[in-house]
Amino acid sequence: MKTRYSLVLIVVALAMSALMPSCKKDPKDPEPKKSTYVQNWIYDNMKYWYYWTDQMPANPDTTLEPEEFFYSLLYNGPEGDRFPWIEPNHTTLINELNGANKDAGYDFRLYLKESGSSDIIGQITYIKKGSPAETEGLLRGDIFSAINGTTITTSNYRELLSATSKSYTVRIQRYNPGNQTPYYDMVHTLNPVEFSENPVLMDSVYTFTGKKVGYMVYNFFSPGVGSSKSYDQQVDAVFSKFKSEGVNEVVLDLRFNAGGAISSAINLASLLVPAYDPTKIFVNYQYNNEVQSDIINDPRYGSAYLHQKFVSKASNIGSNLTRLFVLTSNGTASASELIINGLRPYMDVITIGDTTYGKNVGSITITDNQNTTNTWGMQPIVMKLTNSLGFSDYSKGFAPKPENFDADNYFVLKPLGDIQEPLLYKALYIITNGNMTKSARPSAIISGNQVKGANWQLNPFKTNMYLSPEMTPLRR
């Protein structure tokens, strides 16, 4: 397949014998011309690959710095292009996509402390395995309001969060349901480290009368660091266990999953699809006209490449399933939404939680393989994604049915996998009792070999206001 790079690099080198220890610059001399190699490299690749290439400016300002120049090329139409990004170091970009980052090891959401206030609180949504946060004993649901001794506010939160790439302190508080006085209030010191997060956070099998429910928390799509495909293999192992234990209902928790590799989405979908058939299409790719034509005419790819099919998996449990439950948030995006859209032509996919992010397009990583001094890496949108029925109209996200909506903005969070955790509970309610209703309450409604009636409050008090998405990091 064609790859475009900058076609011309003109390097002007002026060498002069240094006969004197120094010389003064003549004020009439022109300023040395700034190199535009990186800008040309960005433009040339974007002009070829970018899905909205026909909307790019014809004469962009190459005097802009590379990052600003990249963003100046993006489509600003009715929906706009919210997704591409660029990194000064392509290694950082690739590591981020594979879950390898330097951090303390937790994801969080930000909230205003109360309506009209400028104070911000953060809430930890999950702890990464093997991280400093796990070693420090931090828990899902912990609240933090100060970093390095400074209260977090709407005016300083970006600055404070940017300081967490090195050793820092964070004040952690824990609360009981219905009680706004913390029972735990401690300052923890966290030392970020470089480590690779495993996307399979946890998995469980729940046994009910006549039901075996497999539950997996999957936090990003990556085959694995390097060429090992170790993460895909772990997903396969989870479904092998589901299959051996006779699982006939699956709850896939994608609340914290902002996407990743389409190849891993195909792998996961192929473990779930009923009645596997090698001709069944999972996703169709739609590129710009030039790229589309090049793919079709390239004997290594051809038109078949544009129609990605399910693959044969020994651990497929689709024959035991008629439906799939997916737990979602407003950060569930991209490859996660691809799972929902790609499987819906073949089975009932029930979403529970919040409306998903709405990313119906795909990107690729572009680096400069010809000039090692250019370390920039970019992730532009290059394709639109449709399912086997040609459907791709989910740029505003997938909304759950009203009775299945739950924004998951609880002040006190249950541990993931706990059957009393609200979103998992709703899925289990439907599995054991039929459709959820707005008036349903979890009083002795689940019965079975492992689960007895639960007596708890479905809606613990919530924070008063949820910050806008741009103030809420999807991943940390």
GROMACS .gro file of C-alpha atoms in nm:
model
  476
    1MET     CA    1   0.000   0.000   0.000
    2LYS     CA    2   0.127   0.347  -0.079
    3THR     CA    3   0.286   0.549   0.200
    4ARG     CA    4   0.357   0.917   0.150
    5TYR     CA    5   0.647   1.107   0.295
    6SER     CA    6   0.788   1.452   0.223
    7LEU     CA    7   0.927   1.436  -0.127
    8VAL     CA    8   1.193   1.705  -0.101
    9LEU     CA    9   1.424   1.799   0.182
   10ILE     CA   10   1.656   2.086   0.104
   11VAL     CA   11   1.935   2.126   0.351
   12VAL     CA   12   2.155   2.431   0.310
   13ALA     CA   13   2.481   2.405   0.500
   14LEU     CA   14   2.710   2.704   0.521
   15ALA     CA   15   3.059   2.621   0.641
   16MET     CA   16   3.305   2.898   0.719
   17SER     CA   17   3.658   2.880   0.849
   18ALA     CA   18   3.672   3.023   1.194
   19LEU     CA   19   3.966   3.260   1.153
   20MET     CA   20   3.859   3.475   1.445
   21PRO     CA   21   3.731   3.358   1.786
   22SER     CA   22   3.400   3.535   1.723
   23CYS     CA   23   3.223   3.767   1.484
   24LYS     CA   24   2.922   3.991   1.513
   25LYS     CA   25   2.611   3.941   1.301
   26ASP     CA   26   2.538   4.219   1.056
   27PRO     CA   27   2.190   4.356   1.145
   28LYS     CA   28   2.114   4.363   0.774
   29ASP     CA   29   2.166   3.988   0.741
   30PRO     CA   30   1.837   3.797   0.700
   31GLU     CA   31   1.724   3.560   0.976
   32PRO     CA   32   1.810   3.196   0.898
   33LYS     CA   33   1.520   3.020   0.729
   34LYS     CA   34   1.327   2.792   0.959
   35SER     CA   35   1.314   2.429   0.844
   36THR     CA   36   0.966   2.317   0.743
   37TYR     CA   37   1.054   1.951   0.695
   38VAL     CA   38   0.823   1.827   0.971
   39GLN     CA   39   0.535   2.048   0.854
   40ASN     CA   40   0.579   1.919   0.497
   41TRP     CA   41   0.592   1.562   0.623
   42ILE     CA   42   0.271   1.616   0.821
   43TYR     CA   43   0.092   1.779   0.528
   44ASP     CA   44   0.200   1.522   0.269
   45ASN     CA   45   0.083   1.227   0.481
   46MET     CA   46  -0.238   1.400   0.583
   47LYS     CA   47  -0.316   1.494   0.224
   48TYR     CA   48  -0.292   1.130   0.123
   49TRP     CA   49  -0.436   0.948   0.426
   50TYR     CA   50  -0.681   1.187   0.592
   51TYR     CA   51  -1.044   1.084   0.553
   52TRP     CA   52  -1.149   1.447   0.494
   53THR     CA   53  -0.855   1.523   0.264
   54ASP     CA   54  -1.077   1.728   0.034
   55GLN     CA   55  -1.154   1.961   0.327
   56MET     CA   56  -0.792   2.040   0.409
   57PRO     CA   57  -0.664   2.396   0.348
   58ALA     CA   58  -0.489   2.434   0.013
   59ASN     CA   59  -0.224   2.671   0.146
   60PRO     CA   60  -0.162   2.599   0.514
   61ASP     CA   61   0.067   2.813   0.725
   62THR     CA   62   0.388   2.610   0.747
   63THR     CA   63   0.541   2.865   0.984
   64LEU     CA   64   0.327   2.722   1.264
   65GLU     CA   65   0.489   2.485   1.510
   66PRO     CA   66   0.428   2.116   1.418
   67GLU     CA   67   0.151   2.052   1.671
   68GLU     CA   68  -0.039   2.371   1.588
   69PHE     CA   69   0.017   2.307   1.218
   70PHE     CA   70  -0.129   1.954   1.247
   71TYR     CA   71  -0.446   2.080   1.416
   72SER     CA   72  -0.483   2.360   1.159
   73LEU     CA   73  -0.537   2.092   0.892
   74LEU     CA   74  -0.834   1.920   1.056
   75TYR     CA   75  -1.188   1.919   0.924
   76ASN     CA   76  -1.415   2.172   1.094
   77GLY     CA   77  -1.748   2.080   0.937
   78PRO     CA   78  -2.085   2.027   1.109
   79GLU     CA   79  -1.962   1.734   1.318
   80GLY     CA   80  -1.597   1.833   1.318
   81ASP     CA   81  -1.301   1.607   1.376
   82ARG     CA   82  -1.261   1.554   1.751
   83PHE     CA   83  -1.025   1.261   1.747
   84PRO     CA   84  -0.676   1.297   1.589
   85TRP     CA   85  -0.370   1.384   1.792
   86ILE     CA   86   0.004   1.420   1.746
   87GLU     CA   87   0.300   1.354   1.976
   88PRO     CA   88   0.656   1.494   1.959
   89ASN     CA   89   0.786   1.143   2.030
   90HIS     CA   90   0.627   0.863   1.831
   91THR     CA   91   0.745   0.608   2.091
   92THR     CA   92   0.523   0.781   2.347
   93LEU     CA   93   0.228   0.762   2.107
   94ILE     CA   94   0.278   0.390   2.040
   95ASN     CA   95   0.324   0.314   2.411
   96GLU     CA   96   0.006   0.502   2.499
   97LEU     CA   97  -0.191   0.296   2.247
   98ASN     CA   98  -0.058  -0.023   2.407
   99GLY     CA   99  -0.130   0.085   2.764
  100ALA     CA  100   0.234   0.156   2.850
  101ASN     CA  101   0.256   0.485   3.039
  102LYS     CA  102   0.435   0.648   3.325
  103ASP     CA  103   0.173   0.703   3.589
  104ALA     CA  104   0.060   0.604   3.936
  105GLY     CA  105  -0.194   0.355   3.805
  106TYR     CA  106  -0.551   0.475   3.842
  107ASP     CA  107  -0.831   0.616   3.629
  108PHE     CA  108  -1.057   0.890   3.758
  109ARG     CA  109  -1.342   1.130   3.688
  110LEU     CA  110  -1.365   1.494   3.791
  111TYR     CA  111  -1.667   1.664   3.948
  112LEU     CA  112  -1.754   2.003   4.089
  113LYS     CA  113  -1.773   1.972   4.466
  114GLU     CA  114  -2.113   2.138   4.464
  115SER     CA  115  -2.324   2.352   4.237
  116GLY     CA  116  -2.178   2.700   4.196
  117SER     CA  117  -1.846   2.604   4.352
  118SER     CA  118  -1.506   2.626   4.181
  119ASP     CA  119  -1.363   2.342   4.391
  120ILE     CA  120  -1.312   2.011   4.216
  121ILE     CA  121  -1.307   1.659   4.352
  122GLY     CA  122  -1.175   1.355   4.169
  123GLN     CA  123  -1.311   1.005   4.204
  124ILE     CA  124  -1.104   0.697   4.127
  125THR     CA  125  -1.296   0.464   3.895
  126TYR     CA  126  -1.048   0.176   3.891
  127ILE     CA  127  -0.699   0.078   4.004
  128LYS     CA  128  -0.454  -0.075   3.758
  129LYS     CA  129  -0.301  -0.408   3.852
  130GLY     CA  130   0.056  -0.397   3.975
  131SER     CA  131   0.061  -0.016   3.997
  132PRO     CA  132   0.188   0.215   4.273
  133ALA     CA  133  -0.175   0.305   4.347
  134GLU     CA  134  -0.253  -0.062   4.416
  135THR     CA  135   0.055  -0.091   4.639
  136GLU     CA  136  -0.057   0.220   4.830
  137GLY     CA  137  -0.396   0.059   4.891
  138LEU     CA  138  -0.605   0.304   4.691
  139LEU     CA  139  -0.954   0.178   4.602
  140ARG     CA  140  -1.221   0.231   4.340
  141GLY     CA  141  -1.447   0.507   4.469
  142ASP     CA  142  -1.178   0.695   4.664
  143ILE     CA  143  -1.222   1.072   4.655
  144PHE     CA  144  -0.935   1.318   4.619
  145SER     CA  145  -0.954   1.695   4.650
  146ALA     CA  146  -0.592   1.810   4.683
  147ILE     CA  147  -0.265   1.738   4.502
  148ASN     CA  148   0.067   1.833   4.661
  149GLY     CA  149  -0.129   2.004   4.937
  150THR     CA  150  -0.317   2.237   4.700
  151THR     CA  151  -0.697   2.222   4.672
  152ILE     CA  152  -0.805   2.136   4.317
  153THR     CA  153  -1.014   2.406   4.148
  154THR     CA  154  -1.147   2.490   3.804
  155SER     CA  155  -0.857   2.731   3.752
  156ASN     CA  156  -0.567   2.507   3.857
  157TYR     CA  157  -0.672   2.148   3.791
  158ARG     CA  158  -0.482   2.120   3.461
  159GLU     CA  159  -0.164   2.247   3.622
  160LEU     CA  160  -0.199   2.015   3.922
  161LEU     CA  161  -0.276   1.709   3.710
  162SER     CA  162   0.023   1.782   3.486
  163ALA     CA  163   0.242   1.764   3.798
  164THR     CA  164   0.150   1.399   3.858
  165SER     CA  165   0.410   1.262   3.616
  166LYS     CA  166   0.662   1.265   3.902
  167SER     CA  167   0.636   1.195   4.276
  168TYR     CA  168   0.337   1.373   4.430
  169THR     CA  169   0.099   1.362   4.725
  170VAL     CA  170  -0.275   1.319   4.705
  171ARG     CA  171  -0.533   1.349   4.982
  172ILE     CA  172  -0.763   1.044   4.977
  173GLN     CA  173  -1.103   1.025   5.147
  174ARG     CA  174  -1.353   0.739   5.174
  175TYR     CA  175  -1.722   0.758   5.255
  176ASN     CA  176  -2.005   0.526   5.354
  177PRO     CA  177  -2.337   0.546   5.163
  178GLY     CA  178  -2.555   0.831   5.285
  179ASN     CA  179  -2.282   0.983   5.501
  180GLN     CA  180  -2.089   1.288   5.381
  181THR     CA  181  -1.833   1.261   5.661
  182PRO     CA  182  -1.534   1.050   5.550
  183TYR     CA  183  -1.436   0.750   5.761
  184TYR     CA  184  -1.091   0.757   5.600
  185ASP     CA  185  -0.883   1.070   5.536
  186MET     CA  186  -0.514   1.024   5.454
  187VAL     CA  187  -0.242   1.181   5.241
  188HIS     CA  188  -0.068   0.929   5.016
  189THR     CA  189   0.260   0.973   4.832
  190LEU     CA  190   0.256   0.825   4.483
  191ASN     CA  191   0.560   0.763   4.266
  192PRO     CA  192   0.466   0.717   3.898
  193VAL     CA  193   0.648   0.440   3.713
  194GLU     CA  194   0.666   0.312   3.357
  195PHE     CA  195   0.454   0.001   3.324
  196SER     CA  196   0.221  -0.172   3.080
  197GLU     CA  197  -0.139  -0.191   3.192
  198ASN     CA  198  -0.315  -0.521   3.128
  199PRO     CA  199  -0.647  -0.440   2.956
  200VAL     CA  200  -0.821  -0.740   3.118
  201LEU     CA  201  -0.881  -0.591   3.461
  202MET     CA  202  -1.092  -0.877   3.592
  203ASP     CA  203  -1.329  -1.159   3.499
  204SER     CA  204  -1.584  -1.362   3.692
  205VAL     CA  205  -1.847  -1.631   3.643
  206TYR     CA  206  -2.175  -1.600   3.838
  207THR     CA  207  -2.405  -1.898   3.885
  208PHE     CA  208  -2.781  -1.850   3.903
  209THR     CA  209  -3.071  -2.092   3.863
  210GLY     CA  210  -3.040  -2.200   3.500
  211LYS     CA  211  -2.791  -1.924   3.421
  212LYS     CA  212  -2.414  -1.898   3.402
  213VAL     CA  213  -2.305  -1.537   3.357
  214GLY     CA  214  -1.957  -1.447   3.239
  215TYR     CA  215  -1.837  -1.098   3.330
  216MET     CA  216  -1.520  -0.929   3.199
  217VAL     CA  217  -1.385  -0.578   3.258
  218TYR     CA  218  -1.186  -0.486   2.947
  219ASN     CA  219  -1.025  -0.142   2.951
  220PHE     CA  220  -0.862  -0.093   2.610
  221PHE     CA  221  -0.810  -0.282   2.286
  222SER     CA  222  -0.451  -0.390   2.228
  223PRO     CA  223  -0.312  -0.722   2.105
  224GLY     CA  224  -0.015  -0.679   2.340
  225VAL     CA  225   0.313  -0.497   2.364
  226GLY     CA  226   0.542  -0.595   2.076
  227SER     CA  227   0.443  -0.887   1.857
  228SER     CA  228   0.344  -1.133   2.131
  229LYS     CA  229  -0.034  -1.071   2.118
  230SER     CA  230  -0.030  -1.157   2.489
  231TYR     CA  231  -0.335  -0.942   2.566
  232ASP     CA  232  -0.544  -1.103   2.290
  233GLN     CA  233  -0.431  -1.442   2.422
  234GLN     CA  234  -0.549  -1.349   2.770
  235VAL     CA  235  -0.890  -1.252   2.633
  236ASP     CA  236  -0.899  -1.590   2.457
  237ALA     CA  237  -0.816  -1.760   2.789
  238VAL     CA  238  -1.103  -1.581   2.966
  239PHE     CA  239  -1.350  -1.703   2.705
  240SER     CA  240  -1.201  -2.050   2.717
  241LYS     CA  241  -1.290  -2.051   3.087
  242PHE     CA  242  -1.636  -1.915   3.009
  243LYS     CA  243  -1.686  -2.194   2.758
  244SER     CA  244  -1.565  -2.471   2.991
  245GLU     CA  245  -1.797  -2.347   3.267
  246GLY     CA  246  -2.101  -2.338   3.037
  247VAL     CA  247  -2.153  -1.961   3.035
  248ASN     CA  248  -2.478  -1.871   2.854
  249GLU     CA  249  -2.493  -1.496   2.927
  250VAL     CA  250  -2.208  -1.244   2.895
  251VAL     CA  251  -2.172  -0.900   3.053
  252LEU     CA  252  -1.888  -0.705   2.893
  253ASP     CA  253  -1.780  -0.403   3.099
  254LEU     CA  254  -1.646  -0.134   2.862
  255ARG     CA  255  -1.710   0.168   3.084
  256PHE     CA  256  -1.344   0.266   3.096
  257ASN     CA  257  -1.257   0.155   2.742
  258ALA     CA  258  -1.183   0.443   2.503
  259GLY     CA  259  -1.089   0.212   2.216
  260GLY     CA  260  -0.768   0.089   2.057
  261ALA     CA  261  -0.673  -0.165   1.793
  262ILE     CA  262  -0.944  -0.281   1.553
  263SER     CA  263  -0.765  -0.617   1.527
  264SER     CA  264  -0.834  -0.677   1.897
  265ALA     CA  265  -1.198  -0.574   1.848
  266ILE     CA  266  -1.225  -0.838   1.573
  267ASN     CA  267  -1.065  -1.091   1.809
  268LEU     CA  268  -1.315  -1.018   2.088
  269ALA     CA  269  -1.617  -1.005   1.857
  270SER     CA  270  -1.516  -1.339   1.706
  271LEU     CA  271  -1.536  -1.496   2.052
  272LEU     CA  272  -1.894  -1.372   2.090
  273VAL     CA  273  -2.062  -1.395   1.749
  274PRO     CA  274  -2.330  -1.668   1.724
  275ALA     CA  275  -2.314  -1.921   1.441
  276TYR     CA  276  -1.964  -1.829   1.323
  277ASP     CA  277  -1.934  -1.817   0.946
  278PRO     CA  278  -1.612  -1.709   0.768
  279THR     CA  279  -1.820  -1.502   0.526
  280LYS     CA  280  -1.980  -1.289   0.798
  281ILE     CA  281  -1.859  -0.928   0.796
  282PHE     CA  282  -1.776  -0.757   1.124
  283VAL     CA  283  -1.675  -0.414   0.992
  284ASN     CA  284  -1.641  -0.233   0.660
  285TYR     CA  285  -1.373   0.031   0.600
  286GLN     CA  286  -1.444   0.345   0.396
  287TYR     CA  287  -1.132   0.551   0.309
  288ASN     CA  288  -1.097   0.864   0.099
  289ASN     CA  289  -1.119   0.806  -0.276
  290GLU     CA  290  -0.745   0.785  -0.343
  291VAL     CA  291  -0.662   0.548  -0.060
  292GLN     CA  292  -0.969   0.336  -0.136
  293SER     CA  293  -0.861   0.303  -0.499
  294ASP     CA  294  -0.502   0.219  -0.405
  295ILE     CA  295  -0.618  -0.055  -0.168
  296ILE     CA  296  -0.849  -0.212  -0.425
  297ASN     CA  297  -0.576  -0.208  -0.691
  298ASP     CA  298  -0.301  -0.339  -0.466
  299PRO     CA  299  -0.269  -0.720  -0.509
  300ARG     CA  300  -0.159  -0.751  -0.146
  301TYR     CA  301  -0.495  -0.619  -0.028
  302GLY     CA  302  -0.772  -0.585  -0.285
  303SER     CA  303  -1.136  -0.507  -0.213
  304ALA     CA  304  -1.157  -0.789   0.041
  305TYR     CA  305  -0.945  -0.580   0.278
  306LEU     CA  306  -1.228  -0.328   0.301
  307HIS     CA  307  -1.463  -0.590   0.447
  308GLN     CA  308  -1.312  -0.735   0.764
  309LYS     CA  309  -1.471  -1.065   0.863
  310PHE     CA  310  -1.491  -1.255   1.189
  311VAL     CA  311  -1.213  -1.505   1.249
  312SER     CA  312  -1.238  -1.865   1.368
  313LYS     CA  313  -1.183  -1.895   1.744
  314ALA     CA  314  -1.172  -2.221   1.938
  315SER     CA  315  -1.305  -2.038   2.247
  316ASN     CA  316  -1.607  -1.888   2.070
  317ILE     CA  317  -1.917  -1.917   2.293
  318GLY     CA  318  -2.164  -1.764   2.047
  319SER     CA  319  -2.360  -2.088   2.018
  320ASN     CA  320  -2.458  -2.044   2.385
  321LEU     CA  321  -2.565  -1.680   2.346
  322THR     CA  322  -2.865  -1.497   2.205
  323ARG     CA  323  -2.765  -1.156   2.341
  324LEU     CA  324  -2.479  -0.955   2.486
  325PHE     CA  325  -2.485  -0.701   2.769
  326VAL     CA  326  -2.239  -0.411   2.744
  327LEU     CA  327  -2.184  -0.171   3.034
  328THR     CA  328  -2.106   0.176   2.900
  329SER     CA  329  -2.012   0.530   3.001
  330ASN     CA  330  -1.968   0.856   2.811
  331GLY     CA  331  -1.604   0.751   2.771
  332THR     CA  332  -1.687   0.423   2.595
  333ALA     CA  333  -1.556   0.494   2.246
  334SER     CA  334  -1.415   0.381   1.914
  335ALA     CA  335  -1.333   0.006   1.915
  336SER     CA  336  -1.574  -0.038   2.208
  337GLU     CA  337  -1.855   0.109   2.000
  338LEU     CA  338  -1.738  -0.107   1.711
  339ILE     CA  339  -1.817  -0.415   1.923
  340ILE     CA  340  -2.172  -0.288   1.975
  341ASN     CA  341  -2.227  -0.189   1.612
  342GLY     CA  342  -2.050  -0.487   1.455
  343LEU     CA  343  -2.236  -0.751   1.657
  344ARG     CA  344  -2.586  -0.602   1.639
  345PRO     CA  345  -2.665  -0.753   1.297
  346TYR     CA  346  -2.609  -1.099   1.452
  347MET     CA  347  -2.737  -1.076   1.810
  348ASP     CA  348  -2.921  -0.851   2.054
  349VAL     CA  349  -2.668  -0.612   2.213
  350ILE     CA  350  -2.811  -0.443   2.523
  351THR     CA  351  -2.625  -0.138   2.652
  352ILE     CA  352  -2.654  -0.037   3.017
  353GLY     CA  353  -2.511   0.281   3.163
  354ASP     CA  354  -2.452   0.612   2.986
  355THR     CA  355  -2.460   0.716   2.619
  356THR     CA  356  -2.130   0.624   2.454
  357TYR     CA  357  -1.885   0.878   2.312
  358GLY     CA  358  -1.973   0.848   1.943
  359LYS     CA  359  -1.663   0.763   1.742
  360ASN     CA  360  -1.757   0.591   1.417
  361VAL     CA  361  -1.420   0.646   1.251
  362GLY     CA  362  -1.079   0.483   1.267
  363SER     CA  363  -0.721   0.604   1.272
  364ILE     CA  364  -0.371   0.479   1.201
  365THR     CA  365  -0.032   0.563   1.350
  366ILE     CA  366   0.200   0.747   1.110
  367THR     CA  367   0.572   0.786   1.177
  368ASP     CA  368   0.861   0.892   0.956
  369ASN     CA  369   1.045   0.577   0.851
  370GLN     CA  370   1.284   0.763   0.621
  371ASN     CA  371   1.421   1.031   0.851
  372THR     CA  372   1.513   0.917   1.201
  373THR     CA  373   1.566   1.275   1.316
  374ASN     CA  374   1.192   1.334   1.278
  375THR     CA  375   1.053   1.182   1.597
  376TRP     CA  376   0.695   1.306   1.557
  377GLY     CA  377   0.409   1.058   1.544
  378MET     CA  378   0.048   1.132   1.450
  379GLN     CA  379  -0.282   0.952   1.473
  380PRO     CA  380  -0.514   1.092   1.205
  381ILE     CA  381  -0.861   0.968   1.115
  382VAL     CA  382  -0.836   0.774   0.788
  383MET     CA  383  -1.158   0.573   0.762
  384LYS     CA  384  -1.527   0.556   0.847
  385LEU     CA  385  -1.651   0.232   1.000
  386THR     CA  386  -1.979   0.059   0.916
  387ASN     CA  387  -2.126  -0.276   1.013
  388SER     CA  388  -2.238  -0.551   0.775
  389LEU     CA  389  -2.565  -0.363   0.714
  390GLY     CA  390  -2.379  -0.044   0.624
  391PHE     CA  391  -2.482   0.132   0.947
  392SER     CA  392  -2.245   0.394   1.087
  393ASP     CA  393  -2.479   0.662   1.217
  394TYR     CA  394  -2.362   0.673   1.577
  395SER     CA  395  -2.154   0.989   1.587
  396LYS     CA  396  -2.365   1.095   1.887
  397GLY     CA  397  -2.309   0.761   2.059
  398PHE     CA  398  -2.523   0.462   2.148
  399ALA     CA  399  -2.787   0.554   2.403
  400PRO     CA  400  -2.924   0.285   2.635
  401LYS     CA  401  -3.298   0.244   2.678
  402PRO     CA  402  -3.429   0.487   2.942
  403GLU     CA  403  -3.478   0.209   3.195
  404ASN     CA  404  -3.116   0.099   3.141
  405PHE     CA  405  -2.967   0.448   3.169
  406ASP     CA  406  -2.737   0.512   3.463
  407ALA     CA  407  -2.462   0.774   3.442
  408ASP     CA  408  -2.257   0.592   3.708
  409ASN     CA  409  -2.197   0.921   3.893
  410TYR     CA  410  -2.229   0.765   4.236
  411PHE     CA  411  -2.055   0.925   4.529
  412VAL     CA  412  -1.990   0.582   4.681
  413LEU     CA  413  -1.881   0.319   4.429
  414LYS     CA  414  -1.912  -0.055   4.478
  415PRO     CA  415  -1.613  -0.270   4.376
  416LEU     CA  416  -1.618  -0.392   4.017
  417GLY     CA  417  -1.761  -0.742   4.005
  418ASP     CA  418  -1.975  -0.691   4.316
  419ILE     CA  419  -2.329  -0.794   4.224
  420GLN     CA  420  -2.455  -0.486   4.407
  421GLU     CA  421  -2.255  -0.256   4.179
  422PRO     CA  422  -2.539  -0.069   4.003
  423LEU     CA  423  -2.459  -0.129   3.636
  424LEU     CA  424  -2.369  -0.495   3.681
  425TYR     CA  425  -2.676  -0.529   3.899
  426LYS     CA  426  -2.903  -0.400   3.621
  427ALA     CA  427  -2.763  -0.656   3.380
  428LEU     CA  428  -2.812  -0.936   3.634
  429TYR     CA  429  -3.165  -0.815   3.702
  430ILE     CA  430  -3.258  -0.843   3.335
  431ILE     CA  431  -3.092  -1.183   3.307
  432THR     CA  432  -3.278  -1.326   3.607
  433ASN     CA  433  -3.605  -1.132   3.599
  434GLY     CA  434  -3.667  -1.003   3.249
  435ASN     CA  435  -3.671  -0.636   3.152
  436MET     CA  436  -3.567  -0.368   3.396
  437THR     CA  437  -3.823  -0.109   3.504
  438LYS     CA  438  -3.760   0.238   3.640
  439SER     CA  439  -3.934   0.145   3.964
  440ALA     CA  440  -3.740  -0.177   4.018
  441ARG     CA  441  -3.541  -0.199   4.339
  442PRO     CA  442  -3.290  -0.470   4.429
  443SER     CA  443  -3.475  -0.617   4.722
  444ALA     CA  444  -3.448  -0.997   4.707
  445ILE     CA  445  -3.482  -1.006   4.332
  446ILE     CA  446  -3.179  -1.218   4.248
  447SER     CA  447  -3.177  -1.578   4.358
  448GLY     CA  448  -2.956  -1.872   4.278
  449ASN     CA  449  -2.674  -2.088   4.396
  450GLN     CA  450  -2.433  -1.806   4.475
  451VAL     CA  451  -2.647  -1.494   4.505
  452LYS     CA  452  -2.914  -1.416   4.763
  453GLY     CA  453  -3.146  -1.120   4.794
  454ALA     CA  454  -2.968  -0.787   4.824
  455ASN     CA  455  -3.090  -0.504   5.043
  456TRP     CA  456  -2.921  -0.183   4.937
  457GLN     CA  457  -2.997   0.158   4.798
  458LEU     CA  458  -2.996   0.170   4.417
  459ASN     CA  459  -2.916   0.541   4.403
  460PRO     CA  460  -2.671   0.663   4.671
  461PHE     CA  461  -2.646   1.040   4.679
  462LYS     CA  462  -2.452   1.185   4.389
  463THR     CA  463  -2.230   1.485   4.347
  464ASN     CA  464  -2.428   1.785   4.237
  465MET     CA  465  -2.267   1.851   3.903
  466TYR     CA  466  -2.064   1.655   3.653
  467LEU     CA  467  -1.794   1.853   3.475
  468SER     CA  468  -1.799   1.894   3.099
  469PRO     CA  469  -1.621   1.618   2.898
  470GLU     CA  470  -1.323   1.837   2.812
  471MET     CA  471  -1.254   1.869   3.184
  472THR     CA  472  -1.287   1.496   3.242
  473PRO     CA  473  -0.985   1.289   3.132
  474LEU     CA  474  -1.096   0.957   2.984
  475ARG     CA  475  -0.777   0.785   3.093
  476ARG     CA  476  -0.506   0.852   3.347
   0.00000   0.00000   0.00000
